[in-house]
Short mmCIF file of C-alpha atoms in Angstrom, two decimals:
data_model
loop_
_atom_site.label_atom_id
_atom_site.label_comp_id
_atom_site.label_asym_id
_atom_site.label_seq_id
_atom_site.Cartn_x
_atom_site.Cartn_y
_atom_site.Cartn_z
CA UNK M 7 -138.04 -224.00 84.40
CA UNK M 8 -139.52 -227.16 82.01
CA UNK M 9 -136.56 -229.32 82.80
CA UNK M 10 -136.40 -233.07 81.72
CA UNK M 11 -140.18 -234.18 80.65
CA UNK M 12 -141.15 -237.69 79.73
CA UNK M 13 -144.22 -238.16 77.78
CA UNK M 14 -147.01 -240.87 78.35
CA UNK M 15 -146.65 -240.84 81.69
CA UNK M 16 -148.13 -244.05 81.72
CA UNK M 17 -149.09 -246.39 78.20
CA UNK M 18 -150.36 -249.80 77.87
CA UNK M 19 -149.80 -251.35 74.65
CA UNK M 20 -150.05 -255.47 72.92
CA UNK M 21 -147.14 -257.35 72.13
CA UNK M 22 -146.26 -256.58 69.03
CA UNK M 23 -146.68 -252.71 68.87
CA UNK M 24 -144.74 -250.68 68.27
CA UNK M 25 -144.87 -247.88 70.89
CA UNK M 26 -142.37 -244.24 71.07
CA UNK M 27 -141.74 -243.32 74.25
CA UNK M 28 -140.67 -239.39 74.47
CA UNK M 29 -137.75 -237.22 76.13
CA UNK M 30 -137.32 -233.69 76.56
CA UNK M 31 -134.81 -231.60 77.94
CA UNK M 32 -134.27 -227.81 78.19
CA UNK M 33 -130.83 -227.32 79.49
CA UNK M 34 -129.45 -228.35 76.24
CA UNK M 35 -127.41 -230.81 78.04
CA UNK M 36 -125.10 -232.97 75.85
CA UNK M 37 -125.22 -236.34 77.98
CA UNK M 38 -129.03 -238.56 77.54
CA UNK M 39 -129.76 -241.73 78.61
CA UNK M 40 -132.58 -244.28 78.32
CA UNK M 41 -133.13 -246.73 81.62
CA UNK M 42 -135.74 -249.16 82.56
CA UNK M 43 -136.70 -250.36 86.10
CA UNK M 44 -137.92 -253.13 87.33
CA UNK M 45 -139.84 -253.35 90.57
CA UNK M 46 -137.89 -253.91 92.79
CA UNK M 47 -134.72 -253.31 91.37
CA UNK M 48 -131.89 -250.61 90.23
CA UNK M 49 -131.58 -249.16 87.04
CA UNK M 50 -130.43 -250.65 83.82
CA UNK M 51 -129.28 -248.64 80.87
CA UNK M 52 -130.59 -249.37 77.86
CA UNK M 53 -129.05 -246.28 75.32
CA UNK M 54 -127.21 -243.76 75.51
CA UNK M 55 -125.83 -240.34 74.06
CA UNK M 56 -122.79 -237.62 74.38
CA UNK M 57 -124.36 -235.67 71.29
CA UNK M 58 -126.85 -235.31 68.74
CA UNK M 59 -126.23 -237.87 65.85
CA UNK M 60 -124.45 -240.46 68.52
CA UNK M 61 -125.96 -242.95 70.46
CA UNK M 62 -124.13 -246.16 71.84
CA UNK M 63 -125.51 -249.54 73.58
CA UNK M 64 -126.18 -249.81 76.94
CA UNK M 65 -126.74 -253.13 79.11
CA UNK M 66 -129.83 -253.91 77.41
CA UNK M 67 -130.81 -253.02 73.99
CA UNK M 68 -132.29 -255.52 72.29
CA UNK M 69 -135.52 -254.25 71.38
CA UNK M 70 -135.10 -250.97 71.44
CA UNK M 71 -134.04 -248.47 69.11
CA UNK M 72 -133.58 -244.57 69.82
CA UNK M 73 -132.69 -241.58 67.85
CA UNK M 74 -131.31 -237.78 69.00
CA UNK M 75 -131.38 -235.65 65.69
CA UNK M 76 -132.29 -232.03 68.57
CA UNK M 77 -129.71 -232.64 71.09
CA UNK M 78 -132.86 -231.75 73.43
CA UNK M 79 -135.12 -234.72 72.26
CA UNK M 80 -134.01 -238.61 72.78
CA UNK M 81 -136.88 -240.63 71.65
CA UNK M 82 -136.79 -244.55 72.57
CA UNK M 83 -138.66 -247.19 70.44
CA UNK M 84 -139.69 -250.09 71.07
CA UNK M 85 -140.16 -251.89 67.49
CA UNK M 86 -142.15 -254.72 68.76
CA UNK M 87 -143.36 -254.71 71.95
CA UNK M 88 -143.25 -257.70 74.23
CA UNK M 89 -144.02 -258.48 77.51
CA UNK M 90 -141.10 -258.25 79.04
CA UNK M 91 -140.81 -254.79 78.50
CA UNK M 92 -143.22 -253.69 80.34
CA UNK M 93 -141.44 -251.69 82.90
CA UNK M 94 -140.38 -248.08 84.45
CA UNK M 95 -138.47 -246.08 81.90
CA UNK M 96 -136.38 -243.23 82.43
CA UNK M 97 -134.56 -240.48 80.53
CA UNK M 98 -131.93 -238.45 82.26
CA UNK M 99 -129.96 -235.98 80.67
CA UNK M 100 -126.23 -234.31 81.81
CA UNK M 101 -124.09 -232.04 81.17
CA UNK M 102 -121.08 -233.62 83.15
CA UNK M 103 -121.46 -237.68 83.57
CA UNK M 104 -121.71 -237.84 86.81
CA UNK M 105 -124.69 -235.43 87.85
CA UNK M 106 -127.76 -236.87 86.23
CA UNK M 107 -130.76 -235.56 86.17
CA UNK M 108 -134.26 -237.68 85.58
CA UNK M 109 -137.97 -237.37 84.38
CA UNK M 110 -140.47 -238.66 86.05
CA UNK M 111 -140.59 -241.72 84.02
CA UNK M 112 -143.18 -243.47 81.75
CA UNK M 113 -144.88 -246.59 82.89
CA UNK M 114 -145.27 -248.87 80.08
CA UNK M 115 -147.43 -252.16 80.39
CA UNK M 116 -147.22 -254.81 77.77
CA UNK M 117 -150.38 -257.22 77.60
CA UNK P 18 -119.36 -256.76 82.25
CA UNK P 19 -119.06 -253.69 84.51
CA UNK P 20 -121.30 -254.34 87.42
CA UNK P 21 -122.30 -251.93 91.15
CA UNK P 22 -123.68 -255.02 93.75
CA UNK P 23 -125.12 -253.11 96.24
CA UNK P 24 -125.55 -254.85 99.58
CA UNK P 25 -128.29 -255.40 101.74
CA UNK P 26 -130.65 -255.52 98.91
CA UNK P 27 -133.22 -254.91 101.44
CA UNK P 28 -132.78 -253.09 105.01
CA UNK P 29 -135.87 -252.78 107.64
CA UNK P 30 -134.79 -250.99 110.74
CA UNK P 31 -136.30 -248.50 114.13
CA UNK P 32 -136.19 -245.46 113.44
CA UNK P 33 -132.97 -244.52 115.75
CA UNK P 34 -130.35 -247.26 114.27
CA UNK P 35 -127.58 -247.01 112.50
CA UNK P 36 -127.02 -248.28 109.06
CA UNK P 37 -124.48 -249.48 106.19
CA UNK P 38 -125.06 -249.71 102.95
CA UNK P 39 -122.33 -251.17 100.56
CA UNK P 40 -121.77 -250.94 97.00
CA UNK P 41 -118.90 -252.60 94.99
CA UNK P 42 -117.09 -253.87 92.03
CA UNK P 43 -114.57 -255.16 90.10
CA UNK P 44 -114.19 -252.33 88.14
CA UNK P 45 -112.50 -249.31 88.71
CA UNK P 46 -114.55 -246.03 88.77
CA UNK P 47 -113.28 -242.18 87.73
CA UNK P 48 -115.84 -240.88 91.09
CA UNK P 49 -119.17 -242.50 92.04
CA UNK P 50 -122.47 -240.86 93.20
CA UNK P 51 -125.10 -241.57 95.62
CA UNK P 52 -128.57 -241.22 94.44
CA UNK P 53 -132.12 -241.37 96.43
CA UNK P 54 -135.23 -242.56 94.90
CA UNK P 55 -138.92 -242.05 96.28
CA UNK P 56 -142.16 -244.03 95.10
CA UNK P 57 -143.48 -242.52 91.65
CA UNK P 58 -140.37 -240.30 91.30
CA UNK P 59 -137.00 -240.61 89.56
CA UNK P 60 -133.47 -240.75 91.66
CA UNK P 61 -132.07 -237.56 93.03
CA UNK P 62 -128.24 -237.26 93.12
CA UNK P 63 -126.78 -237.18 97.15
CA UNK P 64 -122.87 -236.92 96.31
CA UNK P 65 -120.38 -237.51 94.38
CA UNK P 66 -116.93 -239.41 95.54
CA UNK P 67 -114.02 -238.50 93.47
CA UNK P 68 -110.93 -239.55 95.34
CA UNK P 69 -109.87 -243.23 96.50
CA UNK P 70 -110.38 -242.95 100.23
CA UNK P 71 -112.45 -239.69 100.53
CA UNK P 72 -114.94 -239.23 102.80
CA UNK P 73 -118.10 -236.56 102.41
CA UNK P 74 -120.32 -236.01 105.20
CA UNK P 75 -124.13 -235.02 104.39
CA UNK P 76 -125.39 -234.50 107.21
CA UNK P 77 -126.36 -237.86 108.99
CA UNK P 78 -125.37 -239.48 106.17
CA UNK P 79 -121.36 -240.69 105.45
CA UNK P 80 -120.11 -241.95 102.20
CA UNK P 81 -116.62 -243.38 101.66
CA UNK P 82 -115.17 -244.12 98.32
CA UNK P 83 -112.83 -247.34 98.56
CA UNK P 84 -109.18 -246.85 98.00
CA UNK P 85 -108.45 -248.21 94.61
CA UNK P 86 -111.81 -247.00 93.56
CA UNK P 87 -113.89 -249.82 92.95
CA UNK P 88 -116.66 -249.58 95.71
CA UNK P 89 -118.02 -247.11 98.09
CA UNK P 90 -120.14 -247.08 101.34
CA UNK P 91 -123.50 -244.41 102.74
CA UNK P 92 -123.36 -244.46 106.43
CA UNK P 93 -126.31 -243.54 107.82
CA UNK P 94 -126.46 -242.05 111.90
CA UNK P 95 -129.62 -242.29 113.66
CA UNK P 96 -132.18 -243.00 110.92
CA UNK P 97 -135.47 -241.13 110.50
CA UNK P 98 -139.01 -242.26 108.98
CA UNK P 99 -137.89 -239.56 106.40
CA UNK P 100 -135.15 -241.68 105.27
CA UNK P 101 -137.10 -244.15 103.60
CA UNK P 102 -136.31 -245.41 100.01
CA UNK P 103 -134.90 -246.56 97.66
CA UNK P 104 -130.68 -245.69 97.51
CA UNK P 105 -128.99 -246.40 94.29
CA UNK P 106 -124.73 -246.10 93.45
CA UNK P 107 -123.97 -245.18 90.17
CA UNK P 108 -120.81 -244.55 88.17
CA UNK P 109 -118.76 -244.39 84.69
CA UNK P 110 -115.80 -246.22 84.29
CA UNK P 111 -112.99 -244.56 83.59
CA UNK P 112 -112.57 -242.67 80.10
CA UNK P 113 -116.61 -244.06 79.04
CA UNK P 114 -119.32 -241.85 79.63
CA UNK P 115 -121.66 -245.47 80.26
CA UNK P 116 -123.66 -244.47 82.88
CA UNK P 117 -124.38 -247.83 85.16
CA UNK P 118 -126.42 -248.19 88.04
CA UNK P 119 -126.30 -250.28 91.58
CA UNK P 120 -128.78 -252.99 92.65
CA UNK P 121 -129.81 -250.88 94.40
CA UNK P 122 -130.81 -250.73 98.48
CA UNK P 123 -134.56 -250.59 99.80
CA UNK P 124 -134.55 -249.07 103.08
CA UNK P 125 -137.45 -249.32 105.48
CA UNK P 126 -137.16 -246.86 108.47
CA UNK P 127 -139.97 -247.59 111.16
CA UNK P 128 -141.31 -244.84 113.68
#
């Protein structure tokens, strides 16, 4: 019962580098989401997807790219990392939109 | 822009006290969810409210959905230290799957 897994758990990178955060779910859920959470705040939606090859921008998409070639994977790429992208990133999946299951998060530090 | 505003942002109370957390928006939601998040983990779903005016109870937690389906509240009776955590409301506007979270209420219950 793997569920939804994110990798890496922790990542340190430098400004200007490209970073990819991975998200994999074993339930074949249709919907997948990427959020960022900054200290003391709720979650802000970066990108979301209703199915393979269907993605949409969320509230804060600038500087991020996603793809969904397979239902189970939804990687998030920071094309040129900036310090303002230091955050905890959560991936989630759901079969019905109203019930999300979250991964354990990736803590990203951009130096 | 769709927003879910929560109040209060922080709450520190003594064990045994009651409290209410509010989630407000100018948009109509087909349903609203409440999640709880503990440090180092992703949010976990507590409840879904669907019908305007609906009240749901989960042990000492009572959730209410506003008549106009634009707001919701969470009331905790006789709070316990185990209730400590970040409480988040969330939802997708009618007809979309753009799933957003509220700003969060960080609750600390002191023994």
